[in-house]
Amino acid sequence: MKQLELQEFINLSDEICKALSDANVGNASAEHMTLKERLHYELLLFAGFLANSDQNIEEKEKEIIRRYLKLTDDGKELFDKEKLTAAEALFGHEVPSVLKYAVLADAGDKIPNDPYHRQKAMVIYDTFKLFGQHIMAVQTREVSEKTISGYTAAMQVMEKFIKDLAVWYAGSQKLYHPVEPTIEDTETPEEKEKRLEELLEDLNALVGLEEVKHQVHTMVNLVRVQKMREDMKMKTTDISKHMVFLGNPGTGKTTVARKLAEIYKYMGVLQKGQLVEVDRSGLVRGYVGQTATRVQEVVAEAMGGVLFVDEAYALTVGKGEGDFGQEAVDTLLKAMEDHRDELIVIVAGYTDLMEEFLSSNPGLKSRFSNYIHFADYSAEELLAILEMNLRSREYHMTDAAREAAFAMIKDRVEHKPENFANARDVRNFMEHAIANQAGRIVAMETVADRETLATIEKEDLEPFS
């Protein structure tokens, strides 16, 4: 699932607060503040709690607070003594009141036809979590142990409260507010066609994946021609658009699925074109009937787009008596039949294990006629991915660093460990290099210039673990 940015979380939390107020959850209308005002006030206190943990609120911290909470003052009065005292008393000891309202609404199912699928508390929780991370990230000094322990304690209090009321969702289970369509009614056919061509060019620009690109273009062309025939009132062939993606981790399966969702949207095959990504933990529950309900919720979220089931084989492989993975498969199969024109399902996983999954239900295999194999990347392709990812973050390697990086990547490819993860390995490799570069720069006696900040040296590289 798309990772939301902090501003999106705050906006979504604002929407949730309005929904809670409109439903008067917990008699919220009796409060002297609206729930949205309460949310922003408690986020402000949380920021002050973290920023002032060393008795020194930096200007960068004030800027983050002003930007995301849309405050207009000059920052001098952001935190008076009263606010800081309230912050110390609240966080790490009590639950923010706005979170209490959200948990009450989720636990009691207080919002009719809830578009947030009883995950309002999780959105509020994640908003506090990400906001705190942003505050700590801009601190120019080393983040103190007191700040870290205070942040951890505050989040643990919130987490325990949500779990105690049984409305906690793990990361892979989270399905936030449905993605809205991005195509406006005013968009002309010519503009849609132009956007479609841009998306196909983006697909072609991906590193490697030549066979994948060929198969995707073949499917797209087949759908295009069938739509032309339909427009001319000619007979058309019913084409199954559900797909099986086969391959090891980090080979671009999710990336291609996301691009396909958009491509099909601009071809007019899908209404929205969003990608909803889940795995076993996001579908299977522990009691009879719960799994079917959960799958139906996920399908509802994916309607008009693509449902991407990663490691789909985990639903059926090696499960014993009392496991509800098969219930998830059977419910998903029915949804694919009932919504064949509104939903595309992509199942993904290791090549060998996916065969058992597809054989788990007589009707399942027949629903998937498109099989796409994602081969492991070569060392040269992984180096290209590394350089592309670095450029996207305004970094580059020296020649010596590039040569050393290629040697490390080549050795990784030639001696693949059991946990080999292709582009994911390279992403971790890059993150370590950036972290090492930061440590080196902070230790410099002179002030770093722009070029120094952008350059990854050979000494910043850390061998694969």
CSV table of C-alpha atoms in Angstrom, one decimal:
chain,number,residue,atom,x,y,z
A,1,MET,CA,0.0,0.0,0.0
A,2,LYS,CA,1.1,3.4,-0.7
A,3,GLN,CA,3.0,4.9,2.2
A,4,LEU,CA,1.2,8.1,3.2
A,5,GLU,CA,3.2,11.3,3.9
A,6,LEU,CA,2.8,13.2,7.2
A,7,GLN,CA,0.6,15.9,5.7
A,8,GLU,CA,-1.7,13.2,4.3
A,9,PHE,CA,-1.9,11.6,7.7
A,10,ILE,CA,-2.8,14.9,9.3
A,11,ASN,CA,-5.4,15.7,6.6
A,12,LEU,CA,-6.9,12.2,7.1
A,13,SER,CA,-7.0,12.6,10.8
A,14,ASP,CA,-8.8,15.9,10.3
A,15,GLU,CA,-11.4,14.1,8.2
A,16,ILE,CA,-11.8,11.5,10.9
A,17,CYS,CA,-12.3,14.1,13.6
A,18,LYS,CA,-15.1,15.6,11.5
A,19,ALA,CA,-16.7,12.2,11.1
A,20,LEU,CA,-16.5,11.7,14.9
A,21,SER,CA,-17.9,15.1,15.6
A,22,ASP,CA,-20.8,14.6,13.1
A,23,ALA,CA,-21.7,11.3,14.8
A,24,ASN,CA,-21.3,13.0,18.2
A,25,VAL,CA,-19.2,10.1,19.4
A,26,GLY,CA,-18.7,10.2,23.2
A,27,ASN,CA,-20.8,13.4,23.3
A,28,ALA,CA,-17.9,15.2,21.6
A,29,SER,CA,-20.1,18.2,20.9
A,30,ALA,CA,-20.0,19.1,24.6
A,31,GLU,CA,-16.3,19.8,24.5
A,32,HIS,CA,-15.1,23.4,24.4
A,33,MET,CA,-12.8,22.5,21.5
A,34,THR,CA,-13.8,20.7,18.3
A,35,LEU,CA,-12.1,17.4,17.8
A,36,LYS,CA,-10.0,18.8,15.0
A,37,GLU,CA,-8.9,21.6,17.3
A,38,ARG,CA,-8.2,19.1,20.0
A,39,LEU,CA,-6.1,17.0,17.5
A,40,HIS,CA,-4.0,19.9,16.5
A,41,TYR,CA,-3.6,21.1,20.1
A,42,GLU,CA,-2.4,17.6,21.2
A,43,LEU,CA,-0.1,17.3,18.3
A,44,LEU,CA,1.4,20.6,19.3
A,45,LEU,CA,1.9,19.4,22.9
A,46,PHE,CA,3.5,16.2,21.6
A,47,ALA,CA,5.9,18.2,19.4
A,48,GLY,CA,6.7,20.4,22.4
A,49,PHE,CA,7.2,17.3,24.6
A,50,LEU,CA,9.8,16.0,22.2
A,51,ALA,CA,11.5,19.2,21.1
A,52,ASN,CA,11.9,20.5,24.7
A,53,SER,CA,13.3,17.3,26.1
A,54,ASP,CA,16.7,18.9,26.2
A,55,GLN,CA,15.3,22.3,27.3
A,56,ASN,CA,16.2,23.8,23.9
A,57,ILE,CA,13.5,24.0,21.1
A,58,GLU,CA,15.4,24.6,17.8
A,59,GLU,CA,14.2,26.8,15.0
A,60,LYS,CA,14.0,23.8,12.6
A,61,GLU,CA,11.7,22.1,15.1
A,62,LYS,CA,9.5,25.2,15.2
A,63,GLU,CA,9.4,25.3,11.4
A,64,ILE,CA,8.2,21.7,11.2
A,65,ILE,CA,5.5,22.5,13.8
A,66,ARG,CA,4.4,25.7,12.0
A,67,ARG,CA,4.4,24.0,8.6
A,68,TYR,CA,2.3,20.9,9.4
A,69,LEU,CA,0.0,22.4,11.9
A,70,LYS,CA,-0.4,25.5,9.7
A,71,LEU,CA,0.4,28.0,12.4
A,72,THR,CA,1.0,31.6,11.4
A,73,ASP,CA,2.8,33.1,14.4
A,74,ASP,CA,6.6,33.7,14.4
A,75,GLY,CA,7.2,30.8,16.7
A,76,LYS,CA,8.0,32.8,19.8
A,77,GLU,CA,4.8,31.8,21.5
A,78,LEU,CA,4.6,28.2,20.3
A,79,PHE,CA,5.4,26.8,23.7
A,80,ASP,CA,4.7,28.8,26.9
A,81,LYS,CA,5.3,27.3,30.3
A,82,GLU,CA,1.7,26.1,30.6
A,83,LYS,CA,1.8,24.1,27.4
A,84,LEU,CA,5.1,22.5,28.2
A,85,THR,CA,3.8,21.5,31.7
A,86,ALA,CA,0.7,20.0,30.1
A,87,ALA,CA,2.8,18.1,27.6
A,88,GLU,CA,5.0,16.6,30.3
A,89,ALA,CA,1.9,15.5,32.2
A,90,LEU,CA,0.2,13.9,29.3
A,91,PHE,CA,2.6,12.0,27.1
A,92,GLY,CA,4.1,8.8,28.5
A,93,HIS,CA,1.4,8.7,31.1
A,94,GLU,CA,-2.0,9.4,29.5
A,95,VAL,CA,-3.7,8.7,26.2
A,96,PRO,CA,-4.4,11.8,24.0
A,97,SER,CA,-8.1,12.5,24.3
A,98,VAL,CA,-8.6,12.6,20.5
A,99,LEU,CA,-7.3,9.0,20.3
A,100,LYS,CA,-9.8,8.0,23.0
A,101,TYR,CA,-12.7,9.2,20.8
A,102,ALA,CA,-11.3,7.3,17.8
A,103,VAL,CA,-10.9,4.1,19.8
A,104,LEU,CA,-14.4,4.5,21.2
A,105,ALA,CA,-15.8,4.9,17.7
A,106,ASP,CA,-13.9,1.8,16.3
A,107,ALA,CA,-14.6,-0.4,19.3
A,108,GLY,CA,-18.3,0.5,19.3
A,109,ASP,CA,-18.7,0.7,15.5
A,110,LYS,CA,-20.2,4.1,16.0
A,111,ILE,CA,-19.8,5.4,12.3
A,112,PRO,CA,-22.4,4.0,9.9
A,113,ASN,CA,-20.9,2.6,6.7
A,114,ASP,CA,-17.5,3.4,8.1
A,115,PRO,CA,-15.2,4.3,5.2
A,116,TYR,CA,-12.2,3.8,7.4
A,117,HIS,CA,-13.0,0.2,8.2
A,118,ARG,CA,-12.6,0.6,12.0
A,119,GLN,CA,-9.1,1.9,11.6
A,120,LYS,CA,-9.7,5.5,12.7
A,121,ALA,CA,-7.6,5.0,15.9
A,122,MET,CA,-4.7,3.6,13.8
A,123,VAL,CA,-4.7,6.7,11.6
A,124,ILE,CA,-4.6,9.0,14.7
A,125,TYR,CA,-1.9,6.8,16.2
A,126,ASP,CA,0.2,6.8,13.1
A,127,THR,CA,-0.2,10.6,12.8
A,128,PHE,CA,1.4,11.1,16.2
A,129,LYS,CA,4.1,8.5,15.4
A,130,LEU,CA,5.1,10.1,12.2
A,131,PHE,CA,4.9,13.6,13.5
A,132,GLY,CA,7.3,12.7,16.4
A,133,GLN,CA,9.7,11.1,13.9
A,134,HIS,CA,9.7,14.3,11.9
A,135,ILE,CA,10.5,16.4,15.0
A,136,MET,CA,13.4,14.2,16.0
A,137,ALA,CA,14.7,14.0,12.4
A,138,VAL,CA,15.4,17.7,12.1
A,139,GLN,CA,17.3,18.0,15.4
A,140,THR,CA,20.8,19.1,14.5
A,141,ARG,CA,22.2,17.8,17.8
A,142,GLU,CA,22.3,14.1,18.5
A,143,VAL,CA,18.9,12.9,19.6
A,144,SER,CA,19.1,12.4,23.4
A,145,GLU,CA,18.3,9.2,25.2
A,146,LYS,CA,15.6,11.2,27.1
A,147,THR,CA,13.9,12.2,23.9
A,148,ILE,CA,14.0,8.7,22.5
A,149,SER,CA,12.7,7.1,25.8
A,150,GLY,CA,10.0,9.8,26.0
A,151,TYR,CA,8.9,9.2,22.5
A,152,THR,CA,8.9,5.4,23.0
A,153,ALA,CA,6.9,5.6,26.2
A,154,ALA,CA,4.3,7.9,24.7
A,155,MET,CA,3.8,5.6,21.7
A,156,GLN,CA,3.6,2.5,23.9
A,157,VAL,CA,0.9,4.1,26.1
A,158,MET,CA,-1.2,4.8,22.9
A,159,GLU,CA,-0.5,1.3,21.4
A,160,LYS,CA,-1.5,-0.5,24.6
A,161,PHE,CA,-4.8,1.5,24.8
A,162,ILE,CA,-5.7,0.6,21.2
A,163,LYS,CA,-4.7,-3.1,21.7
A,164,ASP,CA,-6.7,-3.3,25.0
A,165,LEU,CA,-9.8,-2.3,23.1
A,166,ALA,CA,-9.1,-4.8,20.3
A,167,VAL,CA,-8.9,-2.3,17.5
A,168,TRP,CA,-5.2,-2.6,16.7
A,169,TYR,CA,-4.1,-3.4,13.2
A,170,ALA,CA,-0.6,-4.5,12.2
A,171,GLY,CA,1.1,-2.7,9.3
A,172,SER,CA,0.1,-5.2,6.6
A,173,GLN,CA,-3.5,-5.1,7.8
A,174,LYS,CA,-3.9,-1.3,7.5
A,175,LEU,CA,-6.3,-0.1,4.8
A,176,TYR,CA,-6.8,3.6,5.2
A,177,HIS,CA,-9.4,5.8,3.5
A,178,PRO,CA,-10.1,4.7,-0.1
A,179,VAL,CA,-8.0,6.3,-2.7
A,180,GLU,CA,-10.0,8.7,-4.8
A,181,PRO,CA,-10.0,8.7,-8.6
A,182,THR,CA,-7.4,11.0,-10.1
A,183,ILE,CA,-9.2,11.3,-13.5
A,184,GLU,CA,-11.4,14.3,-13.6
A,185,ASP,CA,-14.5,14.4,-15.8
A,186,THR,CA,-13.1,17.4,-17.6
A,187,GLU,CA,-10.1,15.4,-18.9
A,188,THR,CA,-10.3,14.9,-22.6
A,189,PRO,CA,-9.7,11.6,-24.4
A,190,GLU,CA,-6.5,13.2,-25.9
A,191,GLU,CA,-5.3,14.0,-22.4
A,192,LYS,CA,-6.0,10.5,-21.1
A,193,GLU,CA,-4.2,9.0,-24.1
A,194,LYS,CA,-1.2,11.2,-23.5
A,195,ARG,CA,-1.1,10.2,-19.8
A,196,LEU,CA,-1.4,6.5,-20.9
A,197,GLU,CA,1.6,6.9,-23.2
A,198,GLU,CA,3.6,8.5,-20.4
A,199,LEU,CA,2.8,5.6,-18.1
A,200,LEU,CA,3.9,3.1,-20.7
A,201,GLU,CA,7.1,5.0,-21.1
A,202,ASP,CA,7.6,4.9,-17.4
A,203,LEU,CA,7.2,1.2,-17.5
A,204,ASN,CA,9.8,0.9,-20.3
A,205,ALA,CA,12.2,3.0,-18.3
A,206,LEU,CA,12.4,0.5,-15.4
A,207,VAL,CA,15.8,-1.2,-15.1
A,208,GLY,CA,15.8,-4.7,-16.6
A,209,LEU,CA,12.6,-6.7,-16.6
A,210,GLU,CA,12.6,-7.0,-20.4
A,211,GLU,CA,10.5,-10.1,-20.5
A,212,VAL,CA,8.1,-8.6,-18.0
A,213,LYS,CA,7.7,-5.4,-20.1
A,214,HIS,CA,7.1,-7.5,-23.2
A,215,GLN,CA,4.3,-9.5,-21.5
A,216,VAL,CA,2.7,-6.4,-20.1
A,217,HIS,CA,2.7,-4.6,-23.5
A,218,THR,CA,1.2,-7.7,-25.0
A,219,MET,CA,-1.7,-7.7,-22.5
A,220,VAL,CA,-2.2,-3.9,-22.9
A,221,ASN,CA,-2.3,-4.2,-26.7
A,222,LEU,CA,-4.9,-7.0,-26.4
A,223,VAL,CA,-7.1,-5.0,-24.2
A,224,ARG,CA,-6.7,-1.9,-26.4
A,225,VAL,CA,-7.8,-3.8,-29.5
A,226,GLN,CA,-10.8,-5.3,-27.7
A,227,LYS,CA,-11.9,-1.8,-26.6
A,228,MET,CA,-11.6,-0.6,-30.2
A,229,ARG,CA,-13.8,-3.4,-31.3
A,230,GLU,CA,-16.3,-2.7,-28.5
A,231,ASP,CA,-16.4,1.0,-29.6
A,232,MET,CA,-17.2,-0.1,-33.2
A,233,LYS,CA,-20.0,-2.5,-32.0
A,234,MET,CA,-18.0,-5.5,-33.0
A,235,LYS,CA,-17.8,-8.8,-31.1
A,236,THR,CA,-15.3,-8.9,-28.4
A,237,THR,CA,-13.5,-11.6,-26.5
A,238,ASP,CA,-13.8,-11.8,-22.7
A,239,ILE,CA,-10.3,-11.3,-21.4
A,240,SER,CA,-9.2,-12.3,-18.0
A,241,LYS,CA,-7.0,-9.5,-16.5
A,242,HIS,CA,-6.2,-11.3,-13.3
A,243,MET,CA,-2.5,-12.1,-13.1
A,244,VAL,CA,0.1,-14.3,-11.3
A,245,PHE,CA,3.5,-12.7,-10.7
A,246,LEU,CA,6.2,-15.3,-10.1
A,247,GLY,CA,9.6,-14.5,-8.7
A,248,ASN,CA,11.9,-13.8,-5.8
A,249,PRO,CA,11.6,-10.8,-3.4
A,250,GLY,CA,12.8,-7.4,-4.7
A,251,THR,CA,12.3,-8.1,-8.4
A,252,GLY,CA,9.8,-5.3,-9.0
A,253,LYS,CA,6.5,-7.1,-8.7
A,254,THR,CA,4.8,-4.5,-6.6
A,255,THR,CA,6.2,-1.6,-8.7
A,256,VAL,CA,4.9,-3.2,-11.9
A,257,ALA,CA,1.5,-3.9,-10.3
A,258,ARG,CA,1.2,-0.3,-9.3
A,259,LYS,CA,2.0,0.9,-12.8
A,260,LEU,CA,-0.4,-1.6,-14.3
A,261,ALA,CA,-3.2,-0.3,-12.1
A,262,GLU,CA,-2.7,3.2,-13.4
A,263,ILE,CA,-2.3,2.0,-17.0
A,264,TYR,CA,-5.6,0.2,-16.9
A,265,LYS,CA,-7.2,3.2,-15.3
A,266,TYR,CA,-6.2,5.4,-18.2
A,267,MET,CA,-7.3,2.8,-20.7
A,268,GLY,CA,-10.8,2.9,-19.1
A,269,VAL,CA,-10.6,-0.6,-17.8
A,270,LEU,CA,-10.6,0.5,-14.1
A,271,GLN,CA,-12.4,3.4,-12.6
A,272,LYS,CA,-9.9,4.4,-9.9
A,273,GLY,CA,-6.6,2.6,-10.5
A,274,GLN,CA,-5.5,2.3,-6.9
A,275,LEU,CA,-3.3,-0.5,-5.7
A,276,VAL,CA,-4.3,-2.2,-2.4
A,277,GLU,CA,-1.6,-4.5,-1.2
A,278,VAL,CA,-2.1,-7.2,1.4
A,279,ASP,CA,-0.6,-10.5,2.5
A,280,ARG,CA,-1.9,-13.4,4.6
A,281,SER,CA,-1.9,-11.4,7.8
A,282,GLY,CA,-4.1,-8.8,6.2
A,283,LEU,CA,-6.7,-11.4,5.2
A,284,VAL,CA,-6.9,-14.2,7.7
A,285,ARG,CA,-8.5,-14.0,11.1
A,286,GLY,CA,-8.8,-16.4,14.0
A,287,TYR,CA,-12.5,-17.4,14.1
A,288,VAL,CA,-15.1,-18.8,11.7
A,289,GLY,CA,-16.6,-16.1,9.6
A,290,GLN,CA,-14.1,-13.3,10.5
A,291,THR,CA,-11.8,-14.1,7.6
A,292,ALA,CA,-14.6,-13.9,5.0
A,293,THR,CA,-15.7,-10.6,6.4
A,294,ARG,CA,-12.1,-9.3,6.3
A,295,VAL,CA,-11.6,-10.3,2.7
A,296,GLN,CA,-14.8,-8.6,1.7
A,297,GLU,CA,-13.6,-5.4,3.4
A,298,VAL,CA,-10.3,-5.6,1.5
A,299,VAL,CA,-12.1,-6.2,-1.8
A,300,ALA,CA,-14.3,-3.2,-1.1
A,301,GLU,CA,-11.2,-1.1,-0.6
A,302,ALA,CA,-9.8,-2.3,-3.9
A,303,MET,CA,-12.9,-1.9,-6.0
A,304,GLY,CA,-12.1,0.0,-9.2
A,305,GLY,CA,-8.5,-0.9,-8.8
A,306,VAL,CA,-6.0,-3.7,-8.3
A,307,LEU,CA,-5.8,-6.0,-5.3
A,308,PHE,CA,-2.2,-7.3,-4.9
A,309,VAL,CA,-1.9,-10.3,-2.7
A,310,ASP,CA,1.8,-10.8,-1.9
A,311,GLU,CA,3.2,-14.2,-0.8
A,312,ALA,CA,-0.2,-15.6,-1.7
A,313,TYR,CA,1.0,-19.2,-1.2
A,314,ALA,CA,1.1,-18.5,2.5
A,315,LEU,CA,-2.7,-18.7,2.5
A,316,THR,CA,-2.6,-22.5,1.7
A,317,VAL,CA,0.9,-23.9,2.0
A,318,GLY,CA,1.5,-26.1,5.0
A,319,LYS,CA,-1.6,-25.1,7.0
A,320,GLY,CA,-3.2,-27.5,9.3
A,321,GLU,CA,-6.6,-28.1,10.8
A,322,GLY,CA,-8.4,-25.0,11.9
A,323,ASP,CA,-6.5,-22.6,9.6
A,324,PHE,CA,-8.7,-20.1,7.8
A,325,GLY,CA,-6.4,-19.4,4.8
A,326,GLN,CA,-8.6,-21.5,2.5
A,327,GLU,CA,-11.6,-19.5,3.6
A,328,ALA,CA,-9.8,-16.4,2.4
A,329,VAL,CA,-9.0,-18.1,-0.9
A,330,ASP,CA,-12.6,-19.2,-1.4
A,331,THR,CA,-14.0,-15.8,-0.5
A,332,LEU,CA,-11.5,-14.1,-2.9
A,333,LEU,CA,-12.5,-16.4,-5.7
A,334,LYS,CA,-16.2,-15.5,-5.3
A,335,ALA,CA,-15.3,-11.8,-5.3
A,336,MET,CA,-13.3,-12.2,-8.5
A,337,GLU,CA,-16.4,-13.7,-10.1
A,338,ASP,CA,-18.9,-11.2,-8.7
A,339,HIS,CA,-16.8,-8.2,-9.7
A,340,ARG,CA,-15.0,-9.3,-12.8
A,341,ASP,CA,-15.4,-5.8,-14.4
A,342,GLU,CA,-14.6,-3.8,-11.4
A,343,LEU,CA,-11.6,-5.5,-9.9
A,344,ILE,CA,-8.2,-7.0,-11.0
A,345,VAL,CA,-6.5,-9.4,-8.7
A,346,ILE,CA,-2.8,-10.0,-8.8
A,347,VAL,CA,-1.3,-12.9,-6.7
A,348,ALA,CA,2.4,-13.0,-6.2
A,349,GLY,CA,5.1,-15.2,-4.7
A,350,TYR,CA,7.9,-17.7,-5.2
A,351,THR,CA,7.5,-19.7,-8.4
A,352,ASP,CA,7.5,-23.2,-6.8
A,353,LEU,CA,5.1,-22.4,-4.0
A,354,MET,CA,2.6,-20.6,-6.2
A,355,GLU,CA,1.7,-23.8,-8.0
A,356,GLU,CA,0.3,-25.3,-4.8
A,357,PHE,CA,-1.7,-22.2,-4.1
A,358,LEU,CA,-3.3,-22.2,-7.5
A,359,SER,CA,-4.2,-25.8,-7.1
A,360,SER,CA,-5.9,-25.3,-3.8
A,361,ASN,CA,-9.3,-24.5,-5.3
A,362,PRO,CA,-10.6,-26.1,-8.6
A,363,GLY,CA,-11.8,-22.7,-9.8
A,364,LEU,CA,-8.8,-20.6,-8.8
A,365,LYS,CA,-6.4,-21.6,-11.5
A,366,SER,CA,-8.9,-21.0,-14.3
A,367,ARG,CA,-9.3,-17.4,-13.1
A,368,PHE,CA,-5.6,-16.6,-13.9
A,369,SER,CA,-4.5,-16.8,-17.5
A,370,ASN,CA,-1.7,-14.3,-17.3
A,371,TYR,CA,1.5,-15.5,-15.7
A,372,ILE,CA,4.5,-13.2,-15.6
A,373,HIS,CA,7.9,-14.3,-14.3
A,374,PHE,CA,10.2,-11.8,-12.7
A,375,ALA,CA,13.8,-12.9,-13.0
A,376,ASP,CA,16.5,-12.0,-10.5
A,377,TYR,CA,18.4,-8.8,-11.5
A,378,SER,CA,22.0,-9.0,-12.8
A,379,ALA,CA,24.8,-7.3,-10.9
A,380,GLU,CA,24.8,-4.6,-13.6
A,381,GLU,CA,21.1,-4.0,-13.3
A,382,LEU,CA,21.3,-3.8,-9.5
A,383,LEU,CA,24.1,-1.2,-9.8
A,384,ALA,CA,21.9,0.8,-12.1
A,385,ILE,CA,19.1,0.6,-9.6
A,386,LEU,CA,21.4,1.8,-6.9
A,387,GLU,CA,22.6,4.8,-8.9
A,388,MET,CA,19.0,5.7,-9.9
A,389,ASN,CA,17.8,5.6,-6.3
A,390,LEU,CA,20.7,7.7,-5.2
A,391,ARG,CA,20.0,10.3,-7.9
A,392,SER,CA,16.4,10.4,-6.8
A,393,ARG,CA,17.7,11.5,-3.3
A,394,GLU,CA,20.3,13.9,-4.8
A,395,TYR,CA,23.3,11.7,-4.0
A,396,HIS,CA,26.0,10.3,-6.3
A,397,MET,CA,29.0,8.1,-5.9
A,398,THR,CA,32.6,8.8,-6.7
A,399,ASP,CA,34.2,6.6,-9.3
A,400,ALA,CA,36.0,4.7,-6.6
A,401,ALA,CA,32.8,4.2,-4.6
A,402,ARG,CA,31.0,3.0,-7.8
A,403,GLU,CA,33.7,0.5,-8.5
A,404,ALA,CA,33.6,-0.8,-4.9
A,405,ALA,CA,29.8,-0.9,-4.9
A,406,PHE,CA,29.8,-3.0,-8.1
A,407,ALA,CA,32.3,-5.4,-6.7
A,408,MET,CA,30.2,-5.9,-3.5
A,409,ILE,CA,27.0,-6.3,-5.6
A,410,LYS,CA,28.6,-8.7,-8.0
A,411,ASP,CA,29.8,-10.9,-5.1
A,412,ARG,CA,26.3,-10.8,-3.6
A,413,VAL,CA,24.8,-12.0,-6.9
A,414,GLU,CA,27.3,-14.7,-7.5
A,415,HIS,CA,27.0,-16.1,-4.0
A,416,LYS,CA,23.3,-15.5,-3.3
A,417,PRO,CA,22.4,-16.2,0.4
A,418,GLU,CA,19.1,-17.7,1.3
A,419,ASN,CA,17.7,-14.2,2.1
A,420,PHE,CA,18.8,-12.7,-1.2
A,421,ALA,CA,16.3,-10.0,-2.0
A,422,ASN,CA,17.5,-8.3,-5.2
A,423,ALA,CA,16.5,-4.6,-5.2
A,424,ARG,CA,15.6,-4.7,-1.5
A,425,ASP,CA,19.2,-5.6,-0.8
A,426,VAL,CA,20.4,-2.7,-2.8
A,427,ARG,CA,18.0,-0.3,-1.0
A,428,ASN,CA,19.3,-1.5,2.4
A,429,PHE,CA,22.9,-1.1,1.0
A,430,MET,CA,22.1,2.4,0.0
A,431,GLU,CA,20.5,3.3,3.4
A,432,HIS,CA,23.6,2.1,5.2
A,433,ALA,CA,25.8,4.1,2.9
A,434,ILE,CA,23.8,7.3,3.4
A,435,ALA,CA,23.9,6.8,7.2
A,436,ASN,CA,27.6,6.2,7.1
A,437,GLN,CA,28.1,9.3,5.0
A,438,ALA,CA,26.1,11.3,7.5
A,439,GLY,CA,28.3,10.1,10.4
A,440,ARG,CA,31.4,11.0,8.4
A,441,ILE,CA,30.2,14.5,7.6
A,442,VAL,CA,29.0,15.3,11.1
A,443,ALA,CA,32.5,14.4,12.4
A,444,MET,CA,34.2,16.8,9.9
A,445,GLU,CA,35.8,19.9,11.4
A,446,THR,CA,34.8,22.1,8.5
A,447,VAL,CA,31.2,22.9,7.3
A,448,ALA,CA,30.2,20.7,4.5
A,449,ASP,CA,29.3,22.3,1.1
A,450,ARG,CA,26.6,21.1,-1.2
A,451,GLU,CA,28.9,18.7,-3.2
A,452,THR,CA,30.2,17.1,0.0
A,453,LEU,CA,26.6,16.5,1.2
A,454,ALA,CA,25.7,14.9,-2.1
A,455,THR,CA,28.8,12.6,-2.5
A,456,ILE,CA,29.0,9.0,-1.4
A,457,GLU,CA,32.7,8.0,-0.9
A,458,LYS,CA,34.1,4.5,-1.0
A,459,GLU,CA,34.6,4.6,2.8
A,460,ASP,CA,30.8,5.1,3.2
A,461,LEU,CA,30.0,1.7,1.7
A,462,GLU,CA,29.3,-1.1,4.0
A,463,PRO,CA,29.5,-4.8,2.7
A,464,PHE,CA,26.3,-6.7,2.6
A,465,SER,CA,25.6,-8.5,5.9
